[in-house]
């Protein structure tokens, strides 16, 4: 009787496990690492979601930004941009959590050191992701998105002349001359002899003041005097 009962129980357990596996396979959302199933792609909608996510990231609202990016991926945004932005947002949220954790280990030098190193590593990785995202934004002609990435990068590398020059160039592309002038001026404060920054600064000032010089046209050649008619020979 006991053996028969054990056999019945074993069969029941195997059946439950099989049902569970089948259910898990039929529901890809159970796998946290699996990409969500896509529905018909809507480029305009996905682009709008990118903009919304970038705005939320700039406001440090990482949880909502990740939700927005989840939606972008679910409706068909299976690309480098979507996954990079979402991964970057997760890194930033993680850095914030580790930063908060530091407050609870002030009496433990070892734990403090580990957490601080973790935060710095996350920030360094985040900086690389921001640069890659800026490059992608420029390739997609999303100049505003690229500007936002460089602005965020400056928080990790304040006063970096290379980043300032890049952002100044982007400001110039969209006609935000005040931003361009400020960035080029900051570059020249570090490298006074930076000829390219000097030229770009003058160009930005000229556009802002409406005094950008037009290319000079070559002066017309002076008119040649008409030669006097030859005197008639006497007959």
JSON list of C-alpha atoms in Angstrom, two decimals:
[
{"chain": "A", "resi": 1, "resn": "UNK", "atom": "CA", "xyz": [0.00, 0.00, 0.00]},
{"chain": "A", "resi": 2, "resn": "UNK", "atom": "CA", "xyz": [2.79, 2.38, 0.91]},
{"chain": "A", "resi": 3, "resn": "UNK", "atom": "CA", "xyz": [4.66, 1.66, -2.35]},
{"chain": "A", "resi": 4, "resn": "UNK", "atom": "CA", "xyz": [1.49, 2.24, -4.36]},
{"chain": "A", "resi": 5, "resn": "UNK", "atom": "CA", "xyz": [0.87, 5.55, -2.57]},
{"chain": "A", "resi": 6, "resn": "UNK", "atom": "CA", "xyz": [4.47, 6.65, -3.21]},
{"chain": "A", "resi": 7, "resn": "UNK", "atom": "CA", "xyz": [4.11, 5.76, -6.89]},
{"chain": "A", "resi": 8, "resn": "UNK", "atom": "CA", "xyz": [0.91, 7.82, -7.18]},
{"chain": "A", "resi": 9, "resn": "UNK", "atom": "CA", "xyz": [2.58, 10.78, -5.48]},
{"chain": "A", "resi": 10, "resn": "UNK", "atom": "CA", "xyz": [5.61, 10.58, -7.78]},
{"chain": "A", "resi": 11, "resn": "UNK", "atom": "CA", "xyz": [3.39, 10.49, -10.86]},
{"chain": "A", "resi": 12, "resn": "UNK", "atom": "CA", "xyz": [1.48, 13.50, -9.55]},
{"chain": "A", "resi": 13, "resn": "UNK", "atom": "CA", "xyz": [4.65, 15.49, -8.91]},
{"chain": "A", "resi": 14, "resn": "UNK", "atom": "CA", "xyz": [6.01, 14.70, -12.38]},
{"chain": "A", "resi": 15, "resn": "UNK", "atom": "CA", "xyz": [2.72, 15.82, -13.89]},
{"chain": "A", "resi": 16, "resn": "UNK", "atom": "CA", "xyz": [2.76, 19.11, -12.01]},
{"chain": "A", "resi": 17, "resn": "UNK", "atom": "CA", "xyz": [6.36, 19.79, -13.04]},
{"chain": "A", "resi": 18, "resn": "UNK", "atom": "CA", "xyz": [5.50, 19.08, -16.68]},
{"chain": "A", "resi": 19, "resn": "UNK", "atom": "CA", "xyz": [2.52, 21.42, -16.51]},
{"chain": "A", "resi": 20, "resn": "UNK", "atom": "CA", "xyz": [4.68, 24.11, -14.96]},
{"chain": "A", "resi": 21, "resn": "UNK", "atom": "CA", "xyz": [7.32, 23.79, -17.69]},
{"chain": "A", "resi": 22, "resn": "UNK", "atom": "CA", "xyz": [4.66, 23.99, -20.38]},
{"chain": "A", "resi": 23, "resn": "UNK", "atom": "CA", "xyz": [3.17, 27.09, -18.79]},
{"chain": "A", "resi": 24, "resn": "UNK", "atom": "CA", "xyz": [6.59, 28.75, -18.50]},
{"chain": "A", "resi": 25, "resn": "UNK", "atom": "CA", "xyz": [7.34, 28.02, -22.16]},
{"chain": "A", "resi": 26, "resn": "UNK", "atom": "CA", "xyz": [4.03, 29.49, -23.26]},
{"chain": "A", "resi": 27, "resn": "UNK", "atom": "CA", "xyz": [4.67, 32.69, -21.28]},
{"chain": "A", "resi": 28, "resn": "UNK", "atom": "CA", "xyz": [7.98, 34.31, -22.32]},
{"chain": "A", "resi": 29, "resn": "UNK", "atom": "CA", "xyz": [7.53, 37.04, -19.70]},
{"chain": "A", "resi": 30, "resn": "UNK", "atom": "CA", "xyz": [8.48, 34.48, -17.05]},
{"chain": "A", "resi": 31, "resn": "UNK", "atom": "CA", "xyz": [12.05, 34.64, -18.36]},
{"chain": "A", "resi": 32, "resn": "UNK", "atom": "CA", "xyz": [13.50, 37.93, -17.16]},
{"chain": "A", "resi": 33, "resn": "UNK", "atom": "CA", "xyz": [16.27, 37.74, -19.73]},
{"chain": "A", "resi": 34, "resn": "UNK", "atom": "CA", "xyz": [14.02, 37.09, -22.73]},
{"chain": "A", "resi": 35, "resn": "UNK", "atom": "CA", "xyz": [13.13, 39.91, -25.08]},
{"chain": "A", "resi": 36, "resn": "UNK", "atom": "CA", "xyz": [9.40, 40.76, -24.99]},
{"chain": "A", "resi": 37, "resn": "UNK", "atom": "CA", "xyz": [7.29, 39.57, -27.91]},
{"chain": "A", "resi": 38, "resn": "UNK", "atom": "CA", "xyz": [7.03, 42.28, -30.55]},
{"chain": "A", "resi": 39, "resn": "UNK", "atom": "CA", "xyz": [3.83, 43.64, -32.02]},
{"chain": "A", "resi": 40, "resn": "UNK", "atom": "CA", "xyz": [3.69, 45.67, -35.28]},
{"chain": "A", "resi": 41, "resn": "UNK", "atom": "CA", "xyz": [6.47, 48.27, -35.28]},
{"chain": "A", "resi": 42, "resn": "UNK", "atom": "CA", "xyz": [5.57, 51.95, -35.11]},
{"chain": "A", "resi": 43, "resn": "UNK", "atom": "CA", "xyz": [8.67, 54.09, -35.73]},
{"chain": "A", "resi": 44, "resn": "UNK", "atom": "CA", "xyz": [6.99, 57.37, -34.76]},
{"chain": "A", "resi": 45, "resn": "UNK", "atom": "CA", "xyz": [5.64, 55.94, -31.52]},
{"chain": "A", "resi": 46, "resn": "UNK", "atom": "CA", "xyz": [9.01, 54.38, -30.60]},
{"chain": "A", "resi": 47, "resn": "UNK", "atom": "CA", "xyz": [10.83, 57.67, -31.27]},
{"chain": "A", "resi": 48, "resn": "UNK", "atom": "CA", "xyz": [8.35, 59.49, -29.04]},
{"chain": "A", "resi": 49, "resn": "UNK", "atom": "CA", "xyz": [8.96, 56.93, -26.30]},
{"chain": "A", "resi": 50, "resn": "UNK", "atom": "CA", "xyz": [12.73, 57.49, -26.59]},
{"chain": "A", "resi": 51, "resn": "UNK", "atom": "CA", "xyz": [12.17, 61.22, -26.05]},
{"chain": "A", "resi": 52, "resn": "UNK", "atom": "CA", "xyz": [9.89, 60.54, -23.09]},
{"chain": "A", "resi": 53, "resn": "UNK", "atom": "CA", "xyz": [12.45, 58.17, -21.55]},
{"chain": "A", "resi": 54, "resn": "UNK", "atom": "CA", "xyz": [15.29, 60.67, -22.00]},
{"chain": "A", "resi": 55, "resn": "UNK", "atom": "CA", "xyz": [13.20, 63.33, -20.25]},
{"chain": "A", "resi": 56, "resn": "UNK", "atom": "CA", "xyz": [12.47, 60.99, -17.33]},
{"chain": "A", "resi": 57, "resn": "UNK", "atom": "CA", "xyz": [16.16, 60.07, -17.10]},
{"chain": "A", "resi": 58, "resn": "UNK", "atom": "CA", "xyz": [17.11, 63.75, -16.94]},
{"chain": "A", "resi": 59, "resn": "UNK", "atom": "CA", "xyz": [14.65, 64.05, -14.02]},
{"chain": "A", "resi": 60, "resn": "UNK", "atom": "CA", "xyz": [16.27, 61.00, -12.30]},
{"chain": "A", "resi": 61, "resn": "UNK", "atom": "CA", "xyz": [12.97, 59.13, -12.58]},
{"chain": "A", "resi": 62, "resn": "UNK", "atom": "CA", "xyz": [14.68, 55.88, -13.55]},
{"chain": "A", "resi": 63, "resn": "UNK", "atom": "CA", "xyz": [11.87, 53.48, -12.67]},
{"chain": "A", "resi": 64, "resn": "UNK", "atom": "CA", "xyz": [9.37, 55.19, -14.93]},
{"chain": "A", "resi": 65, "resn": "UNK", "atom": "CA", "xyz": [12.01, 55.57, -17.66]},
{"chain": "A", "resi": 66, "resn": "UNK", "atom": "CA", "xyz": [12.59, 51.81, -17.62]},
{"chain": "A", "resi": 67, "resn": "UNK", "atom": "CA", "xyz": [8.84, 51.23, -17.90]},
{"chain": "A", "resi": 68, "resn": "UNK", "atom": "CA", "xyz": [8.71, 53.50, -20.95]},
{"chain": "A", "resi": 69, "resn": "UNK", "atom": "CA", "xyz": [11.67, 51.70, -22.55]},
{"chain": "A", "resi": 70, "resn": "UNK", "atom": "CA", "xyz": [10.03, 48.35, -21.81]},
{"chain": "A", "resi": 71, "resn": "UNK", "atom": "CA", "xyz": [7.07, 49.58, -23.84]},
{"chain": "A", "resi": 72, "resn": "UNK", "atom": "CA", "xyz": [9.34, 50.78, -26.67]},
{"chain": "A", "resi": 73, "resn": "UNK", "atom": "CA", "xyz": [10.94, 47.35, -26.90]},
{"chain": "A", "resi": 74, "resn": "UNK", "atom": "CA", "xyz": [7.62, 45.54, -26.64]},
{"chain": "A", "resi": 75, "resn": "UNK", "atom": "CA", "xyz": [6.10, 47.43, -29.60]},
{"chain": "A", "resi": 76, "resn": "UNK", "atom": "CA", "xyz": [9.02, 46.59, -31.85]},
{"chain": "A", "resi": 77, "resn": "UNK", "atom": "CA", "xyz": [12.00, 48.70, -30.83]},
{"chain": "A", "resi": 78, "resn": "UNK", "atom": "CA", "xyz": [14.37, 45.73, -30.77]},
{"chain": "A", "resi": 79, "resn": "UNK", "atom": "CA", "xyz": [17.57, 47.63, -31.54]},
{"chain": "A", "resi": 80, "resn": "UNK", "atom": "CA", "xyz": [20.83, 48.87, -30.09]},
{"chain": "A", "resi": 81, "resn": "UNK", "atom": "CA", "xyz": [19.30, 52.18, -29.02]},
{"chain": "A", "resi": 82, "resn": "UNK", "atom": "CA", "xyz": [16.47, 50.65, -26.97]},
{"chain": "A", "resi": 83, "resn": "UNK", "atom": "CA", "xyz": [18.56, 48.11, -25.12]},
{"chain": "A", "resi": 84, "resn": "UNK", "atom": "CA", "xyz": [21.44, 50.56, -24.54]},
{"chain": "A", "resi": 85, "resn": "UNK", "atom": "CA", "xyz": [19.12, 53.16, -23.05]},
{"chain": "A", "resi": 86, "resn": "UNK", "atom": "CA", "xyz": [17.40, 50.63, -20.83]},
{"chain": "A", "resi": 87, "resn": "UNK", "atom": "CA", "xyz": [20.70, 49.12, -19.68]},
{"chain": "A", "resi": 88, "resn": "UNK", "atom": "CA", "xyz": [22.08, 52.57, -19.00]},
{"chain": "A", "resi": 89, "resn": "UNK", "atom": "CA", "xyz": [19.00, 53.46, -16.96]},
{"chain": "A", "resi": 90, "resn": "UNK", "atom": "CA", "xyz": [19.35, 50.29, -14.89]},
{"chain": "A", "resi": 91, "resn": "UNK", "atom": "CA", "xyz": [22.98, 51.18, -14.18]},
{"chain": "A", "resi": 92, "resn": "UNK", "atom": "CA", "xyz": [21.99, 54.62, -12.99]},
{"chain": "A", "resi": 93, "resn": "UNK", "atom": "CA", "xyz": [19.27, 53.22, -10.77]},
{"chain": "A", "resi": 94, "resn": "UNK", "atom": "CA", "xyz": [21.78, 50.73, -9.34]},
{"chain": "A", "resi": 95, "resn": "UNK", "atom": "CA", "xyz": [24.29, 53.51, -8.66]},
{"chain": "A", "resi": 96, "resn": "UNK", "atom": "CA", "xyz": [21.63, 55.44, -6.74]},
{"chain": "A", "resi": 97, "resn": "UNK", "atom": "CA", "xyz": [20.78, 52.37, -4.65]},
{"chain": "A", "resi": 98, "resn": "UNK", "atom": "CA", "xyz": [24.43, 51.71, -3.79]},
{"chain": "A", "resi": 99, "resn": "UNK", "atom": "CA", "xyz": [24.85, 55.39, -2.92]},
{"chain": "A", "resi": 100, "resn": "UNK", "atom": "CA", "xyz": [21.93, 55.12, -0.49]},
{"chain": "A", "resi": 101, "resn": "UNK", "atom": "CA", "xyz": [23.43, 51.94, 0.97]},
{"chain": "A", "resi": 102, "resn": "UNK", "atom": "CA", "xyz": [26.57, 53.88, 1.89]},
{"chain": "A", "resi": 103, "resn": "UNK", "atom": "CA", "xyz": [24.61, 55.73, 4.56]},
{"chain": "A", "resi": 104, "resn": "UNK", "atom": "CA", "xyz": [24.11, 52.47, 6.47]},
{"chain": "A", "resi": 105, "resn": "UNK", "atom": "CA", "xyz": [27.73, 51.28, 6.56]},
{"chain": "A", "resi": 106, "resn": "UNK", "atom": "CA", "xyz": [29.57, 54.37, 7.76]},
{"chain": "A", "resi": 107, "resn": "UNK", "atom": "CA", "xyz": [30.99, 52.41, 10.70]},
{"chain": "A", "resi": 108, "resn": "UNK", "atom": "CA", "xyz": [32.32, 49.64, 8.46]},
{"chain": "A", "resi": 109, "resn": "UNK", "atom": "CA", "xyz": [35.37, 50.81, 6.45]},
{"chain": "A", "resi": 110, "resn": "UNK", "atom": "CA", "xyz": [35.52, 47.64, 4.37]},
{"chain": "A", "resi": 111, "resn": "UNK", "atom": "CA", "xyz": [31.86, 47.75, 3.34]},
{"chain": "A", "resi": 112, "resn": "UNK", "atom": "CA", "xyz": [32.18, 51.48, 2.65]},
{"chain": "A", "resi": 113, "resn": "UNK", "atom": "CA", "xyz": [35.16, 50.92, 0.36]},
{"chain": "A", "resi": 114, "resn": "UNK", "atom": "CA", "xyz": [33.42, 48.13, -1.54]},
{"chain": "A", "resi": 115, "resn": "UNK", "atom": "CA", "xyz": [30.29, 50.21, -2.08]},
{"chain": "A", "resi": 116, "resn": "UNK", "atom": "CA", "xyz": [32.25, 53.29, -3.15]},
{"chain": "A", "resi": 117, "resn": "UNK", "atom": "CA", "xyz": [34.25, 51.26, -5.67]},
{"chain": "A", "resi": 118, "resn": "UNK", "atom": "CA", "xyz": [31.01, 49.78, -6.99]},
{"chain": "A", "resi": 119, "resn": "UNK", "atom": "CA", "xyz": [29.45, 53.22, -7.41]},
{"chain": "A", "resi": 120, "resn": "UNK", "atom": "CA", "xyz": [32.53, 54.54, -9.23]},
{"chain": "A", "resi": 121, "resn": "UNK", "atom": "CA", "xyz": [32.59, 51.51, -11.54]},
{"chain": "A", "resi": 122, "resn": "UNK", "atom": "CA", "xyz": [28.92, 51.97, -12.36]},
{"chain": "A", "resi": 123, "resn": "UNK", "atom": "CA", "xyz": [29.44, 55.66, -13.09]},
{"chain": "A", "resi": 124, "resn": "UNK", "atom": "CA", "xyz": [32.40, 54.90, -15.36]},
{"chain": "A", "resi": 125, "resn": "UNK", "atom": "CA", "xyz": [30.36, 52.32, -17.26]},
{"chain": "A", "resi": 126, "resn": "UNK", "atom": "CA", "xyz": [27.45, 54.73, -17.43]},
{"chain": "A", "resi": 127, "resn": "UNK", "atom": "CA", "xyz": [29.74, 57.37, -18.97]},
{"chain": "A", "resi": 128, "resn": "UNK", "atom": "CA", "xyz": [30.72, 54.99, -21.76]},
{"chain": "A", "resi": 129, "resn": "UNK", "atom": "CA", "xyz": [27.08, 54.14, -22.38]},
{"chain": "A", "resi": 130, "resn": "UNK", "atom": "CA", "xyz": [26.20, 57.85, -22.53]},
{"chain": "A", "resi": 131, "resn": "UNK", "atom": "CA", "xyz": [28.88, 58.48, -25.14]},
{"chain": "A", "resi": 132, "resn": "UNK", "atom": "CA", "xyz": [27.66, 55.57, -27.26]},
{"chain": "A", "resi": 133, "resn": "UNK", "atom": "CA", "xyz": [24.09, 56.82, -26.95]},
{"chain": "A", "resi": 134, "resn": "UNK", "atom": "CA", "xyz": [25.18, 60.32, -28.03]},
{"chain": "A", "resi": 135, "resn": "UNK", "atom": "CA", "xyz": [26.83, 58.87, -31.13]},
{"chain": "A", "resi": 136, "resn": "UNK", "atom": "CA", "xyz": [23.68, 56.92, -31.99]},
{"chain": "A", "resi": 137, "resn": "UNK", "atom": "CA", "xyz": [21.52, 60.02, -31.49]},
{"chain": "A", "resi": 138, "resn": "UNK", "atom": "CA", "xyz": [23.71, 61.98, -33.90]},
{"chain": "A", "resi": 139, "resn": "UNK", "atom": "CA", "xyz": [23.51, 59.18, -36.48]},
{"chain": "A", "resi": 140, "resn": "UNK", "atom": "CA", "xyz": [19.70, 59.30, -36.19]},
{"chain": "A", "resi": 141, "resn": "UNK", "atom": "CA", "xyz": [19.74, 63.11, -36.46]},
{"chain": "A", "resi": 142, "resn": "UNK", "atom": "CA", "xyz": [18.42, 63.36, -32.89]},
{"chain": "A", "resi": 143, "resn": "UNK", "atom": "CA", "xyz": [20.60, 66.34, -32.04]},
{"chain": "A", "resi": 144, "resn": "UNK", "atom": "CA", "xyz": [18.63, 67.24, -28.90]},
{"chain": "A", "resi": 145, "resn": "UNK", "atom": "CA", "xyz": [19.09, 63.71, -27.58]},
{"chain": "A", "resi": 146, "resn": "UNK", "atom": "CA", "xyz": [22.84, 63.90, -28.22]},
{"chain": "A", "resi": 147, "resn": "UNK", "atom": "CA", "xyz": [23.02, 67.27, -26.42]},
{"chain": "A", "resi": 148, "resn": "UNK", "atom": "CA", "xyz": [21.27, 65.72, -23.41]},
{"chain": "A", "resi": 149, "resn": "UNK", "atom": "CA", "xyz": [23.82, 62.87, -23.36]},
{"chain": "A", "resi": 150, "resn": "UNK", "atom": "CA", "xyz": [26.79, 65.24, -23.43]},
{"chain": "A", "resi": 151, "resn": "UNK", "atom": "CA", "xyz": [25.18, 67.39, -20.73]},
{"chain": "A", "resi": 152, "resn": "UNK", "atom": "CA", "xyz": [24.88, 64.29, -18.55]},
{"chain": "A", "resi": 153, "resn": "UNK", "atom": "CA", "xyz": [28.48, 63.30, -19.34]},
{"chain": "A", "resi": 154, "resn": "UNK", "atom": "CA", "xyz": [29.68, 66.67, -18.04]},
{"chain": "A", "resi": 155, "resn": "UNK", "atom": "CA", "xyz": [28.36, 65.71, -14.61]},
{"chain": "A", "resi": 156, "resn": "UNK", "atom": "CA", "xyz": [30.95, 62.92, -14.55]},
{"chain": "A", "resi": 157, "resn": "UNK", "atom": "CA", "xyz": [33.71, 64.98, -16.16]},
{"chain": "A", "resi": 158, "resn": "UNK", "atom": "CA", "xyz": [33.05, 68.66, -15.31]},
{"chain": "A", "resi": 159, "resn": "UNK", "atom": "CA", "xyz": [34.72, 71.16, -17.62]},
{"chain": "A", "resi": 160, "resn": "UNK", "atom": "CA", "xyz": [35.95, 68.50, -20.04]},
{"chain": "A", "resi": 161, "resn": "UNK", "atom": "CA", "xyz": [36.94, 70.61, -23.08]},
{"chain": "A", "resi": 162, "resn": "UNK", "atom": "CA", "xyz": [36.39, 67.80, -25.58]},
{"chain": "A", "resi": 163, "resn": "UNK", "atom": "CA", "xyz": [32.82, 67.22, -24.39]},
{"chain": "A", "resi": 164, "resn": "UNK", "atom": "CA", "xyz": [32.17, 70.97, -24.30]},
{"chain": "A", "resi": 165, "resn": "UNK", "atom": "CA", "xyz": [33.42, 71.40, -27.86]},
{"chain": "A", "resi": 166, "resn": "UNK", "atom": "CA", "xyz": [31.26, 68.50, -29.08]},
{"chain": "A", "resi": 167, "resn": "UNK", "atom": "CA", "xyz": [28.20, 69.92, -27.36]},
{"chain": "A", "resi": 168, "resn": "UNK", "atom": "CA", "xyz": [28.97, 73.38, -28.73]},
{"chain": "A", "resi": 169, "resn": "UNK", "atom": "CA", "xyz": [29.02, 71.92, -32.24]},
{"chain": "A", "resi": 170, "resn": "UNK", "atom": "CA", "xyz": [25.63, 70.31, -31.63]},
{"chain": "A", "resi": 171, "resn": "UNK", "atom": "CA", "xyz": [24.18, 73.56, -30.29]},
{"chain": "A", "resi": 172, "resn": "UNK", "atom": "CA", "xyz": [25.39, 75.26, -33.46]},
{"chain": "A", "resi": 173, "resn": "UNK", "atom": "CA", "xyz": [23.67, 72.64, -35.61]},
{"chain": "A", "resi": 174, "resn": "UNK", "atom": "CA", "xyz": [20.27, 73.47, -34.08]},
{"chain": "A", "resi": 175, "resn": "UNK", "atom": "CA", "xyz": [20.85, 77.23, -33.86]},
{"chain": "A", "resi": 176, "resn": "UNK", "atom": "CA", "xyz": [21.13, 77.48, -30.07]},
{"chain": "A", "resi": 177, "resn": "UNK", "atom": "CA", "xyz": [23.83, 80.11, -30.27]},
{"chain": "A", "resi": 178, "resn": "UNK", "atom": "CA", "xyz": [23.90, 81.03, -26.57]},
{"chain": "A", "resi": 179, "resn": "UNK", "atom": "CA", "xyz": [24.71, 77.44, -25.65]},
{"chain": "A", "resi": 180, "resn": "UNK", "atom": "CA", "xyz": [27.33, 77.20, -28.39]},
{"chain": "A", "resi": 181, "resn": "UNK", "atom": "CA", "xyz": [28.99, 80.46, -27.33]},
{"chain": "A", "resi": 182, "resn": "UNK", "atom": "CA", "xyz": [29.08, 79.36, -23.67]},
{"chain": "A", "resi": 183, "resn": "UNK", "atom": "CA", "xyz": [30.65, 75.99, -24.54]},
{"chain": "A", "resi": 184, "resn": "UNK", "atom": "CA", "xyz": [33.29, 77.38, -26.92]},
{"chain": "A", "resi": 185, "resn": "UNK", "atom": "CA", "xyz": [34.16, 80.07, -24.36]},
{"chain": "A", "resi": 186, "resn": "UNK", "atom": "CA", "xyz": [34.64, 77.38, -21.70]},
{"chain": "A", "resi": 187, "resn": "UNK", "atom": "CA", "xyz": [36.92, 75.43, -24.05]},
{"chain": "A", "resi": 188, "resn": "UNK", "atom": "CA", "xyz": [39.07, 78.52, -24.67]},
{"chain": "A", "resi": 189, "resn": "UNK", "atom": "CA", "xyz": [39.34, 79.09, -20.91]},
{"chain": "A", "resi": 190, "resn": "UNK", "atom": "CA", "xyz": [41.22, 75.77, -20.76]},
{"chain": "A", "resi": 191, "resn": "UNK", "atom": "CA", "xyz": [42.98, 75.96, -24.13]},
{"chain": "A", "resi": 192, "resn": "UNK", "atom": "CA", "xyz": [43.34, 79.65, -25.09]},
{"chain": "A", "resi": 193, "resn": "UNK", "atom": "CA", "xyz": [45.14, 78.74, -28.33]},
{"chain": "A", "resi": 194, "resn": "UNK", "atom": "CA", "xyz": [42.48, 76.31, -29.56]},
{"chain": "A", "resi": 195, "resn": "UNK", "atom": "CA", "xyz": [42.13, 77.71, -33.08]},
{"chain": "A", "resi": 196, "resn": "UNK", "atom": "CA", "xyz": [39.08, 75.63, -34.02]},
{"chain": "A", "resi": 197, "resn": "UNK", "atom": "CA", "xyz": [37.18, 76.72, -30.90]},
{"chain": "A", "resi": 198, "resn": "UNK", "atom": "CA", "xyz": [38.13, 80.34, -31.67]},
{"chain": "A", "resi": 199, "resn": "UNK", "atom": "CA", "xyz": [36.78, 80.07, -35.19]},
{"chain": "A", "resi": 200, "resn": "UNK", "atom": "CA", "xyz": [33.58, 78.36, -34.06]},
{"chain": "A", "resi": 201, "resn": "UNK", "atom": "CA", "xyz": [33.07, 80.94, -31.32]},
{"chain": "A", "resi": 202, "resn": "UNK", "atom": "CA", "xyz": [33.31, 83.81, -33.80]},
{"chain": "A", "resi": 203, "resn": "UNK", "atom": "CA", "xyz": [30.95, 82.01, -36.15]},
{"chain": "A", "resi": 204, "resn": "UNK", "atom": "CA", "xyz": [28.39, 81.47, -33.36]},
{"chain": "A", "resi": 205, "resn": "UNK", "atom": "CA", "xyz": [28.63, 85.11, -32.29]},
{"chain": "A", "resi": 206, "resn": "UNK", "atom": "CA", "xyz": [28.19, 86.23, -35.87]},
{"chain": "A", "resi": 207, "resn": "UNK", "atom": "CA", "xyz": [25.07, 84.11, -36.32]},
{"chain": "A", "resi": 208, "resn": "UNK", "atom": "CA", "xyz": [23.60, 85.32, -33.03]},
{"chain": "A", "resi": 209, "resn": "UNK", "atom": "CA", "xyz": [24.15, 88.98, -33.92]},
{"chain": "A", "resi": 210, "resn": "UNK", "atom": "CA", "xyz": [23.05, 88.46, -37.49]},
{"chain": "A", "resi": 211, "resn": "UNK", "atom": "CA", "xyz": [26.37, 89.77, -38.72]},
{"chain": "A", "resi": 212, "resn": "UNK", "atom": "CA", "xyz": [27.77, 86.57, -40.17]},
{"chain": "A", "resi": 213, "resn": "UNK", "atom": "CA", "xyz": [29.88, 87.70, -43.07]},
{"chain": "A", "resi": 214, "resn": "UNK", "atom": "CA", "xyz": [28.95, 86.37, -46.46]},
{"chain": "A", "resi": 215, "resn": "UNK", "atom": "CA", "xyz": [31.75, 85.14, -48.67]},
{"chain": "A", "resi": 216, "resn": "UNK", "atom": "CA", "xyz": [33.23, 88.08, -50.49]},
{"chain": "A", "resi": 217, "resn": "UNK", "atom": "CA", "xyz": [32.54, 88.19, -54.20]},
{"chain": "A", "resi": 218, "resn": "UNK", "atom": "CA", "xyz": [35.53, 88.93, -56.40]},
{"chain": "A", "resi": 219, "resn": "UNK", "atom": "CA", "xyz": [35.59, 92.52, -57.56]},
{"chain": "A", "resi": 220, "resn": "UNK", "atom": "CA", "xyz": [34.55, 92.94, -61.18]},
{"chain": "A", "resi": 221, "resn": "UNK", "atom": "CA", "xyz": [37.41, 93.49, -63.58]},
{"chain": "A", "resi": 222, "resn": "UNK", "atom": "CA", "xyz": [37.83, 97.17, -64.53]},
{"chain": "A", "resi": 223, "resn": "UNK", "atom": "CA", "xyz": [36.40, 98.06, -67.88]},
{"chain": "A", "resi": 224, "resn": "UNK", "atom": "CA", "xyz": [38.96, 98.41, -70.59]},
{"chain": "A", "resi": 225, "resn": "UNK", "atom": "CA", "xyz": [38.81, 101.73, -72.45]},
{"chain": "A", "resi": 226, "resn": "UNK", "atom": "CA", "xyz": [37.44, 101.44, -75.95]},
{"chain": "A", "resi": 227, "resn": "UNK", "atom": "CA", "xyz": [40.31, 102.00, -78.34]},
{"chain": "A", "resi": 228, "resn": "UNK", "atom": "CA", "xyz": [39.95, 105.08, -80.51]},
{"chain": "A", "resi": 229, "resn": "UNK", "atom": "CA", "xyz": [39.28, 104.37, -84.17]},
{"chain": "A", "resi": 230, "resn": "UNK", "atom": "CA", "xyz": [42.32, 104.49, -86.37]},
{"chain": "A", "resi": 231, "resn": "UNK", "atom": "CA", "xyz": [42.58, 107.72, -88.43]},
{"chain": "A", "resi": 232, "resn": "UNK", "atom": "CA", "xyz": [41.52, 107.34, -92.01]},
{"chain": "A", "resi": 233, "resn": "UNK", "atom": "CA", "xyz": [44.34, 107.47, -94.48]},
{"chain": "A", "resi": 234, "resn": "UNK", "atom": "CA", "xyz": [44.18, 110.48, -96.86]},
{"chain": "A", "resi": 235, "resn": "UNK", "atom": "CA", "xyz": [42.92, 109.68, -100.29]}
]
